[in-house]
CSV table of C-alpha atoms and ligand atoms in Angstrom, one decimal:
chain,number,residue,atom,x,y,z
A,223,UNK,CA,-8.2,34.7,-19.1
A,224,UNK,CA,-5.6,34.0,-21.1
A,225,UNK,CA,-5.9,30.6,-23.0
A,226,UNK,CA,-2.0,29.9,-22.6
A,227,UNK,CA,-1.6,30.6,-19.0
A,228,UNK,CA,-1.3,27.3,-17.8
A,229,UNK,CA,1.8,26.9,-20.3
A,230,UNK,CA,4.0,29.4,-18.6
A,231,UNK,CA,2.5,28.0,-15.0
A,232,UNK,CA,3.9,24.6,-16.0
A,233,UNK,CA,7.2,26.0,-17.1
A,234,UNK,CA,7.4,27.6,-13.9
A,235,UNK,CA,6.9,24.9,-12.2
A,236,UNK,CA,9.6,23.9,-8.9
A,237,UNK,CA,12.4,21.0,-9.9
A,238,UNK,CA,14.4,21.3,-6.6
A,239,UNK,CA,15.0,22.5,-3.4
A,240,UNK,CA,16.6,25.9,-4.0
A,241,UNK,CA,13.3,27.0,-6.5
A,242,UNK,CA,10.8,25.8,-4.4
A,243,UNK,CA,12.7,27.7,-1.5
A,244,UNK,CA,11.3,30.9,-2.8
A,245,UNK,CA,7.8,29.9,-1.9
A,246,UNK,CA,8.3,27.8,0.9
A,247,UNK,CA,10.8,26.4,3.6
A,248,UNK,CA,11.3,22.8,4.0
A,249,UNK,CA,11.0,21.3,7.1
A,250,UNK,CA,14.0,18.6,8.2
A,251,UNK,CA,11.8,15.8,7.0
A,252,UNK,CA,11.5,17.3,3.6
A,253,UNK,CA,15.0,18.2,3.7
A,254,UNK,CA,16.1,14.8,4.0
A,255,UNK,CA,14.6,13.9,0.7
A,256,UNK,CA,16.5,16.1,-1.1
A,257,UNK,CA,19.6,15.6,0.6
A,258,UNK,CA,19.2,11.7,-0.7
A,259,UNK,CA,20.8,10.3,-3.7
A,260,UNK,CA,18.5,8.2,-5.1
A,261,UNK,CA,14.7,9.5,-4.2
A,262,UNK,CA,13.1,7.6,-6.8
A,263,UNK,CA,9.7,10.3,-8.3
A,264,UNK,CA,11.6,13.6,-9.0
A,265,UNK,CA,9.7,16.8,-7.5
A,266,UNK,CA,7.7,18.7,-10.1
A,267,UNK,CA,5.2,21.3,-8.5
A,268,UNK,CA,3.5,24.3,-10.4
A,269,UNK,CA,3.5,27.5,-9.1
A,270,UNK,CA,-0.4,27.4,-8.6
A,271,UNK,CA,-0.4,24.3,-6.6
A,272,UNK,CA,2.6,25.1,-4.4
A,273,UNK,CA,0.6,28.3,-3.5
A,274,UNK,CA,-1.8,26.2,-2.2
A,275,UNK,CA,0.4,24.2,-0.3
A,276,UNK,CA,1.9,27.2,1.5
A,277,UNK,CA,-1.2,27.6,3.6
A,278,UNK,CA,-2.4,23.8,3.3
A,279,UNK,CA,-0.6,21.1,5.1
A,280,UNK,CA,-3.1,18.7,3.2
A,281,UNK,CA,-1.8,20.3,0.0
A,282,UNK,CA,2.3,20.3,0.9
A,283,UNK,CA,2.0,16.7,1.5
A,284,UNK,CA,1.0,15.9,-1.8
A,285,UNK,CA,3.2,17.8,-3.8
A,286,UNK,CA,6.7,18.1,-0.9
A,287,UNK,CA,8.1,14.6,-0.6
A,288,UNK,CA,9.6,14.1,2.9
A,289,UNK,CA,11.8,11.0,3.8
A,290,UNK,CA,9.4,8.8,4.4
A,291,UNK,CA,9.2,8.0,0.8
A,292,UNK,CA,12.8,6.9,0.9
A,293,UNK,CA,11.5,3.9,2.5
A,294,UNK,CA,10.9,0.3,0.5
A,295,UNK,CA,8.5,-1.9,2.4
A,296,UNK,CA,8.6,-5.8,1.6
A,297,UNK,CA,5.2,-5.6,-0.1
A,298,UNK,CA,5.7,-3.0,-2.5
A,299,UNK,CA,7.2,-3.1,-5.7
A,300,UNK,CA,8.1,-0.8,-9.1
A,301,UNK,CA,4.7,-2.3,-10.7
A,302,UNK,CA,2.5,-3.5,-8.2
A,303,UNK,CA,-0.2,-3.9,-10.6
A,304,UNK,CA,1.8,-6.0,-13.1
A,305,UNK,CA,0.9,-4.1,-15.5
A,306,UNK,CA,3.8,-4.9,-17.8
A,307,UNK,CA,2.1,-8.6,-18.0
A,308,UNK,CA,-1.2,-7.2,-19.2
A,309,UNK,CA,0.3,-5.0,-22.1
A,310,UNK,CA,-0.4,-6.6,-25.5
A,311,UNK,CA,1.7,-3.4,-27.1
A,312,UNK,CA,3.7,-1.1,-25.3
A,313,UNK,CA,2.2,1.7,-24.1
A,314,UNK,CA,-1.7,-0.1,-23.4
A,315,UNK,CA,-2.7,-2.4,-20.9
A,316,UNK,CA,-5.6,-4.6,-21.9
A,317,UNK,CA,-6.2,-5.8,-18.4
A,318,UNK,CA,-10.4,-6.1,-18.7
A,319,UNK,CA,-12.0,-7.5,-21.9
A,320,UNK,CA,-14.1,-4.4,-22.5
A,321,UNK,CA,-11.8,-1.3,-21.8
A,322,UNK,CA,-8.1,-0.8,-22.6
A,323,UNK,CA,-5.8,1.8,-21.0
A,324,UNK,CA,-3.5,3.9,-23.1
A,325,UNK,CA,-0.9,5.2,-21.4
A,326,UNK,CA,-0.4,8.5,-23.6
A,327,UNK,CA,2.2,10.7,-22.0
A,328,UNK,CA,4.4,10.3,-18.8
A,329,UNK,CA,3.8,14.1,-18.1
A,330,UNK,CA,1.8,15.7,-15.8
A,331,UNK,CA,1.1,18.9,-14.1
A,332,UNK,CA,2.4,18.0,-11.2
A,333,UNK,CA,4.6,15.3,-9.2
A,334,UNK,CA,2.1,13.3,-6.6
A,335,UNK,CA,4.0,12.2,-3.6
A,336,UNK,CA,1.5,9.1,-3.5
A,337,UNK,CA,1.6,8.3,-7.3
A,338,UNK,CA,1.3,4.9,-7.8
A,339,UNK,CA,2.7,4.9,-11.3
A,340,UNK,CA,5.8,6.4,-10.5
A,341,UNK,CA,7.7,4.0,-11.9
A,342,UNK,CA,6.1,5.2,-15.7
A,343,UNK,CA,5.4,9.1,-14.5
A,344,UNK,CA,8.0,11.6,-15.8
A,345,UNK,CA,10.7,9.8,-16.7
A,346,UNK,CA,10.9,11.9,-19.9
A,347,UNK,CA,10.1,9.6,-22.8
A,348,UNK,CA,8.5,11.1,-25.6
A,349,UNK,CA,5.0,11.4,-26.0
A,350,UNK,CA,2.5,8.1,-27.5
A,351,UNK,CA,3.9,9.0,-31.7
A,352,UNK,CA,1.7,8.3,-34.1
A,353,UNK,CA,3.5,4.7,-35.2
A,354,UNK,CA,2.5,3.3,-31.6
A,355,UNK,CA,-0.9,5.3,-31.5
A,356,UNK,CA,-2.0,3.4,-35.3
A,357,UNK,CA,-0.8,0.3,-33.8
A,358,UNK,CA,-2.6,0.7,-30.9
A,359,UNK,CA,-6.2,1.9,-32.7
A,360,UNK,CA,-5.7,-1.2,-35.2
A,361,UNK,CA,-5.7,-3.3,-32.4
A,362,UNK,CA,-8.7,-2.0,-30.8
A,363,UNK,CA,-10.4,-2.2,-34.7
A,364,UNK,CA,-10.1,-5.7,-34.3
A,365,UNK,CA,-10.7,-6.4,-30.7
A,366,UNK,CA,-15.0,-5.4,-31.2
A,367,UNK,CA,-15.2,-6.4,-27.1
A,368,UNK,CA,-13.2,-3.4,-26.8
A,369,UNK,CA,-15.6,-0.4,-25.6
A,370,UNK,CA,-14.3,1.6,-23.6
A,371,UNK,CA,-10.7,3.7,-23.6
A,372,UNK,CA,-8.8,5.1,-21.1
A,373,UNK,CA,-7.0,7.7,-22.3
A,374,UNK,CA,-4.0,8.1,-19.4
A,375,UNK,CA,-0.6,8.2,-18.4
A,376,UNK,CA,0.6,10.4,-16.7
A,377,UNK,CA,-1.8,13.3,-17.7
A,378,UNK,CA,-2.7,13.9,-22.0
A,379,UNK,CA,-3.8,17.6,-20.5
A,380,UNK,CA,0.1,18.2,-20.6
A,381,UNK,CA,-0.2,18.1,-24.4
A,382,UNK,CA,-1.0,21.2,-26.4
A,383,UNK,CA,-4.4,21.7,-27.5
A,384,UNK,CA,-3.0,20.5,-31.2
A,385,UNK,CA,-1.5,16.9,-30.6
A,386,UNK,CA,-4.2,16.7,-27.7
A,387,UNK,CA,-7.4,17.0,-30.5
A,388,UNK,CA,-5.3,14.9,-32.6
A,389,UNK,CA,-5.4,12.0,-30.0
A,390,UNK,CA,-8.8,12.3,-29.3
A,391,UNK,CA,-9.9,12.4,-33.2
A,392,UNK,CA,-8.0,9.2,-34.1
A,393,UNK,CA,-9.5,7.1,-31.3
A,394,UNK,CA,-12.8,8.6,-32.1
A,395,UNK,CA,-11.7,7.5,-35.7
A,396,UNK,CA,-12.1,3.4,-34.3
A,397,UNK,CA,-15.8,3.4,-33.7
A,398,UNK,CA,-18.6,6.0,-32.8
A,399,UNK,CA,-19.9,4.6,-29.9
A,400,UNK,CA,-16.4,4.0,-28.6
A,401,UNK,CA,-16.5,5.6,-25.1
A,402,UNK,CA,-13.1,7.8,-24.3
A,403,UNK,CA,-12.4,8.2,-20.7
A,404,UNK,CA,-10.2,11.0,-20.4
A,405,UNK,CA,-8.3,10.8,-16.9
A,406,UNK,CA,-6.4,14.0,-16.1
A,407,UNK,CA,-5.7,15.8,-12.5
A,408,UNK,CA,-5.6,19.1,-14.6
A,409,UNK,CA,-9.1,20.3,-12.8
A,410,UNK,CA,-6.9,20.2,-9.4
A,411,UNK,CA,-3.5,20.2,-9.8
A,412,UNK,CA,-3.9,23.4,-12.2
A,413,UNK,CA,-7.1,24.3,-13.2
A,414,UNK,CA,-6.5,27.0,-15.5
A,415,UNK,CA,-5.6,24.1,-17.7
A,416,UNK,CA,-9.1,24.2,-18.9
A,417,UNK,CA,-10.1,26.6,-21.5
A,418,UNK,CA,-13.4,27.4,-23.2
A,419,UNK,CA,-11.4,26.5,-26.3
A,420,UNK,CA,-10.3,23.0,-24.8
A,421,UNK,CA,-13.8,22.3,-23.6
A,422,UNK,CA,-15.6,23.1,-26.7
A,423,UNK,CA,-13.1,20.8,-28.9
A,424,UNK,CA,-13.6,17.9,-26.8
A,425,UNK,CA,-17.4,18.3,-26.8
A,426,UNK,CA,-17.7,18.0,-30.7
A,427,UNK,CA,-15.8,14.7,-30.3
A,428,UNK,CA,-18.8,12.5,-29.2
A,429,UNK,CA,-19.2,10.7,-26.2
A,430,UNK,CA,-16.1,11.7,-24.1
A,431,UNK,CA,-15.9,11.5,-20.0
A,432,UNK,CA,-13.5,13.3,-17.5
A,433,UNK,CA,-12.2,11.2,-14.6
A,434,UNK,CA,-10.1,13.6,-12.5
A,435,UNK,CA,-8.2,13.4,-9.1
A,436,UNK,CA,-9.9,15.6,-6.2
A,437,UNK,CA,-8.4,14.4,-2.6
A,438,UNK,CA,-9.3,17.3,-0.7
A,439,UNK,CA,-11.3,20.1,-0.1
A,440,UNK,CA,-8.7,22.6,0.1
A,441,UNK,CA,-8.2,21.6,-3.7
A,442,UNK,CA,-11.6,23.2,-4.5
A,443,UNK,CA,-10.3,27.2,-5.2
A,444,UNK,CA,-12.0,29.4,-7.5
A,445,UNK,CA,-9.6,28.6,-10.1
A,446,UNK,CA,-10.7,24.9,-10.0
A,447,UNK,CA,-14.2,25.7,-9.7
A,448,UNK,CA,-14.3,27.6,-12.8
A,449,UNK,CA,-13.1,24.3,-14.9
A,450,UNK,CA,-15.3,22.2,-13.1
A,451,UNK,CA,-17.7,24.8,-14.4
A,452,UNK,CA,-16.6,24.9,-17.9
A,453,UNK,CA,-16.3,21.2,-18.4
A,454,UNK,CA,-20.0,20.8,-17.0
A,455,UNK,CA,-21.7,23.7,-19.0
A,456,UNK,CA,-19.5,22.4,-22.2
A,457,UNK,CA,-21.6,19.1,-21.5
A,458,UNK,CA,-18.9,16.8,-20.7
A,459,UNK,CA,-19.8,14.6,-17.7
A,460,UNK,CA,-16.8,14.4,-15.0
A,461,UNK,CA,-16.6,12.2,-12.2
A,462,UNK,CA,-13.6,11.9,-9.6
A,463,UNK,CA,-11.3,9.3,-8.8
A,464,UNK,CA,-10.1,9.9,-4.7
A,465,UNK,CA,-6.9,8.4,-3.2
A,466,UNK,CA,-7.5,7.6,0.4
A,467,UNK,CA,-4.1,9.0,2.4
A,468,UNK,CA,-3.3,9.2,6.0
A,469,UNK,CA,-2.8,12.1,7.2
A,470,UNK,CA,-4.2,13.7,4.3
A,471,UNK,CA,-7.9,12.5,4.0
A,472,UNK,CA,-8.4,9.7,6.0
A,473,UNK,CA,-11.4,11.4,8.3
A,474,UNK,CA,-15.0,11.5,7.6
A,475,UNK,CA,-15.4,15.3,7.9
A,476,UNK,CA,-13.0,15.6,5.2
A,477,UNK,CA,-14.0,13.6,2.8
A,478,UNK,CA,-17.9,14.6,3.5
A,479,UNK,CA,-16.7,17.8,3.0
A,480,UNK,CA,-15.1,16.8,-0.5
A,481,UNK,CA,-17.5,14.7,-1.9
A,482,UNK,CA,-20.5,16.9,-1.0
A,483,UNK,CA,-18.2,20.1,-2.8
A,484,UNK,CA,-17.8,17.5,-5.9
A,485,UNK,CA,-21.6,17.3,-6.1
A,486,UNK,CA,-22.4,20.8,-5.9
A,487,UNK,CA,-19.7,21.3,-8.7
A,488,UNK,CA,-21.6,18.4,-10.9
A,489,UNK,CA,-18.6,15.7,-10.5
A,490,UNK,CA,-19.6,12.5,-9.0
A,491,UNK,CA,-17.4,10.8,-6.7
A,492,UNK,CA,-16.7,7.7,-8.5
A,493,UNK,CA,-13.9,5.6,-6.7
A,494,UNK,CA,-11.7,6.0,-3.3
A,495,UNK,CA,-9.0,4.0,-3.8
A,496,UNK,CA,-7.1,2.0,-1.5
A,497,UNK,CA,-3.1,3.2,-2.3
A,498,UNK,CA,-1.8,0.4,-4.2
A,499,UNK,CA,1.4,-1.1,-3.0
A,500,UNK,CA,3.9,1.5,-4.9
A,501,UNK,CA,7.4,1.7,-3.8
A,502,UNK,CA,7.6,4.6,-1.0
A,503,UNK,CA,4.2,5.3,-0.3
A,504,UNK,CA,3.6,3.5,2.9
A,505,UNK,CA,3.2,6.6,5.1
A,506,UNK,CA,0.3,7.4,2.6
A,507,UNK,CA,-1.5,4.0,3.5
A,508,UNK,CA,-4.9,3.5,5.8
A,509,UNK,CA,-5.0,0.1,7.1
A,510,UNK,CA,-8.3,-1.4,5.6
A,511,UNK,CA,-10.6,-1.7,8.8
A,512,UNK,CA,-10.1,2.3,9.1
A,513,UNK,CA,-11.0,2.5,5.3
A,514,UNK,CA,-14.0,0.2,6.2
A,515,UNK,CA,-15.2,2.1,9.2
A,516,UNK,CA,-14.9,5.7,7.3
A,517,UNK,CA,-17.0,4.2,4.9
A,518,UNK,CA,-20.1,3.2,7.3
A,519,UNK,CA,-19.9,7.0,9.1
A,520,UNK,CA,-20.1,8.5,5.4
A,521,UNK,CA,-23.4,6.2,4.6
A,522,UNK,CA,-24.4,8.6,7.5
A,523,UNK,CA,-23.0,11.7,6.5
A,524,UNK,CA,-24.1,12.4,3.0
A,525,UNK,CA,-26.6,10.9,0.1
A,526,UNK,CA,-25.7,7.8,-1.7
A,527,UNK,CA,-25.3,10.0,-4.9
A,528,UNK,CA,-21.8,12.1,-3.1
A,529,UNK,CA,-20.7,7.9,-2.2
A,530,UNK,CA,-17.8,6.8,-3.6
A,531,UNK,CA,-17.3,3.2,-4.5
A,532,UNK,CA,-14.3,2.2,-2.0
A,533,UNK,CA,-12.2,-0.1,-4.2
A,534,UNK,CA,-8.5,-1.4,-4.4
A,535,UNK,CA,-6.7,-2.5,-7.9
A,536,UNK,CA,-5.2,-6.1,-6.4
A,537,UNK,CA,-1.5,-6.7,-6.5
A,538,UNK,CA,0.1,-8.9,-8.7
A,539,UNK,CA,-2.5,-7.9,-11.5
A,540,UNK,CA,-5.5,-8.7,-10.0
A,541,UNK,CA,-7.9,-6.1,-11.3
A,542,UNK,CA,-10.2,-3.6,-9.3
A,543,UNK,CA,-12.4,-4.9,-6.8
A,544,UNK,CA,-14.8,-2.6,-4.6
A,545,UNK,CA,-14.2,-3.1,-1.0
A,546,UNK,CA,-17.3,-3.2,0.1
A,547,UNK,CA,-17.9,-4.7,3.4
A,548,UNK,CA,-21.3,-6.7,3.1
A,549,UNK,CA,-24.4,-5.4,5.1
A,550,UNK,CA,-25.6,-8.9,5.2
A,551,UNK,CA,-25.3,-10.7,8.4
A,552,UNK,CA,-26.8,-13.7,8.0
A,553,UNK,CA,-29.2,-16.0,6.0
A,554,UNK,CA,-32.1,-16.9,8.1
A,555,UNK,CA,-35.3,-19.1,7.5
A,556,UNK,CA,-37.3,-15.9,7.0
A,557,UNK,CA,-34.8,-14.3,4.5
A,558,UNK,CA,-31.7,-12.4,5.1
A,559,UNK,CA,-30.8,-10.4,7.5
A,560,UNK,CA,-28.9,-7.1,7.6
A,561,UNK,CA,-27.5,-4.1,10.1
A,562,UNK,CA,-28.0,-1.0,8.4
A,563,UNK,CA,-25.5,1.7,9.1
A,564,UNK,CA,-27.0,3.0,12.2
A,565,UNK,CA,-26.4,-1.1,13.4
A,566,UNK,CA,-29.9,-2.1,13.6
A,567,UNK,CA,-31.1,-5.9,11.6
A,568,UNK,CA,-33.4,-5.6,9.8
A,569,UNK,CA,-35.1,-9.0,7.8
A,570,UNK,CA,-35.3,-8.5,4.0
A,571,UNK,CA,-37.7,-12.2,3.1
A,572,UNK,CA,-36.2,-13.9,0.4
A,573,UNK,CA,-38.9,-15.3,-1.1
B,670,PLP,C1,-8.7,1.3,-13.7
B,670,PLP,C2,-8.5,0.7,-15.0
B,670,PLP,C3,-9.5,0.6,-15.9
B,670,PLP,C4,-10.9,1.2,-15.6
B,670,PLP,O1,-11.5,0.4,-14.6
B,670,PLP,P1,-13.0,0.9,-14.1
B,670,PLP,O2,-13.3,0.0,-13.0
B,670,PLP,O3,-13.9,0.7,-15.3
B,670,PLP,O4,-12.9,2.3,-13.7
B,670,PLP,C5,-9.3,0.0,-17.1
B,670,PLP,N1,-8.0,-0.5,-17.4
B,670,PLP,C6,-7.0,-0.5,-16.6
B,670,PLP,C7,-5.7,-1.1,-16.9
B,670,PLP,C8,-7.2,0.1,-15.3
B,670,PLP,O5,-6.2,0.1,-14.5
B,671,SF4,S1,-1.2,13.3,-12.0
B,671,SF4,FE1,-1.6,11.1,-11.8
B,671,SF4,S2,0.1,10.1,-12.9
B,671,SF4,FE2,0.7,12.2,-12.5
B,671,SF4,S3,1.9,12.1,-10.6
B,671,SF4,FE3,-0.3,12.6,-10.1
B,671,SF4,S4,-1.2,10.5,-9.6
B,671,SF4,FE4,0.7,10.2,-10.8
């Protein structure tokens, strides 16, 4: 395959209504998004995801915005996770004392009707330069607690192979043992994104992990398989990050069916997030005792290892918590006692 594919699939990609008309029609709903003046996230598919989408309702709701995202509820807002408050410099939010997020590029492969940054995502500012990326490494230098960084944004796999190695050598520069968390929705949104080349790079770079963005089983094509593939024969560990979304993924079967794909590909499900409070995703939102209850069928469904963690990132700057909905019933003078996920109690002595 040709290494530079996914560069002339990004150019491609669908901006309005009249280029995406040539791969699909819109329905009134979707329509009414474009016929809006202000619709807040601009539409940005690729041509390899918006094929999906024409067969894949799960798919088209993802990447087609429909009016629903016109609407502003009272609890949401342009930064629900105050991120702006946590940002010592300005493009890195040092919101846990071990881990820092860098937000390196506002580009990505693709527009996600449910993004929860889209306050930050493709508004066209110019790549993390290297002014802001030494003032951000110098801080990490003296910050030792610092272990971890996320390397995100919008999506660093929209940068060239070039300024992308670049990136990745200078924070490798800071420490050795400095963990990079890559976070990219490349492997889904367009797979061909990955590259032997790409992979190899990133390999020599020491201890580097992939977190990317799976929601759906129709997401796992051949294309997307084959980068899984790459990434875990190139020896770089991948795990993904789910968004929870009605109407999308919000039944067991679905996400049993996703998880248990992830595994086979050798990506662990890592989180299934709860949609943060972003301004015009309420239609995307499960209600938390649904989010609780798909949970508890899951336990049922598949091994602890295809589990998620089912978490939420708190408004107002709160942090991640998991949401996990205690198995413990009570405390008992013989020890504690706790309802498995078939409902039985069961006494574990607590001695
Ligand atoms: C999500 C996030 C992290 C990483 O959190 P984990 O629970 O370790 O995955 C780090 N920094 C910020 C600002 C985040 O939003
Ligand atoms: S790839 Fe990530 S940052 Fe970009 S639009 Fe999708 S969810 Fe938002």
């Amino acid at each position: 395959m040709n290494g530079d594919e996914w560069k002339k699939l990004l150019r491609q990609s669908c901006t309005s209504a009249s280029e995406l008309g040539e791969y699909i029609k819109l329905n009134g709903d979707e329509q009414k998004w474009f016929d809006s003046a202000d619709n807040g996230l601009s539409l940005l598919v690729n041509p390899y995801y918006l094929e999906l989408a024409r067969t894949s309702e799960a798919i088209r709701k993802q990447c087609i915005p429909t009016s629903a995202e016109l609407l502003q509820t009272a609890v949401e807002s342009d930064d629900p996770l105050s991120e702006d408050e946590n940002s010592p410099l300005p493009r890195m939010v040092h919101r846990y004392k071990n881990r820092v997020a860098v937000l390196v590029t506002d580009q990505c492969g693709m527009h996600c009707r449910h993004c929860f940054r889209r306050s930050f995502t493709g508004q066209g500012r110019l790549p993390l330069n290297r002014e802001e990326r030494k003032d951000i490494c110098s801080y990490i230098e003296k910050h030792r607690e610092v272990k971890e960084v996320l390397l995100t944004g919008g999506d660093l796999m929209t940068l060239d192979d070039g300024p992308l190695i670049e990136m990745l050598t200078a924070f490798r520069g800071i420490r050795e043992d400095l963990l990079l968390r890559l976070a990219t929705r490349m492997p889904s949104s367009l797979p061909q994104r990955i590259t032997p080349y790409l992979v190899e790079e990133i390999a020599k770079l020491g201890p580097v992990w992939i977190i990317t963005q799976f929601n759906h089983p129709d997401e796992l094509t051949k294309e997307s398989r084959r980068a899984l593939d790459l990434l875990r024969k190139g020896g770089l560990p991948v795990m993904n990050q789910a968004v929870l979304l009605k109407g999308i993924n919000d039944q067991e079967e679905i996400l049993a069916e996703l998880f248990q794909g992830l595994l086979v590909q050798g990506v662990k499900p890592y989180y299934l997030f709860q949609g943060d409070l972003a301004a015009g995703t309420s239609h995307f939102r499960t209600n938390l005792e649904r989010g609780w209850e798909i949970m508890r069928n899951l336990r049922r469904e598949i091994s602890g290892l295809a589990m998620p963690v089912y978490a939420v990132d708190l408004p107002g700057g709160g942090g991640k918590i998991p949401l996990s909905e205690s198995y413990l019933v009570e405390r008992s003078e013989s020890g504690f006692c706790f309802q498995n996920p078939e409902g039985r109690s069961f006494i574990y002595p607590d001695e």
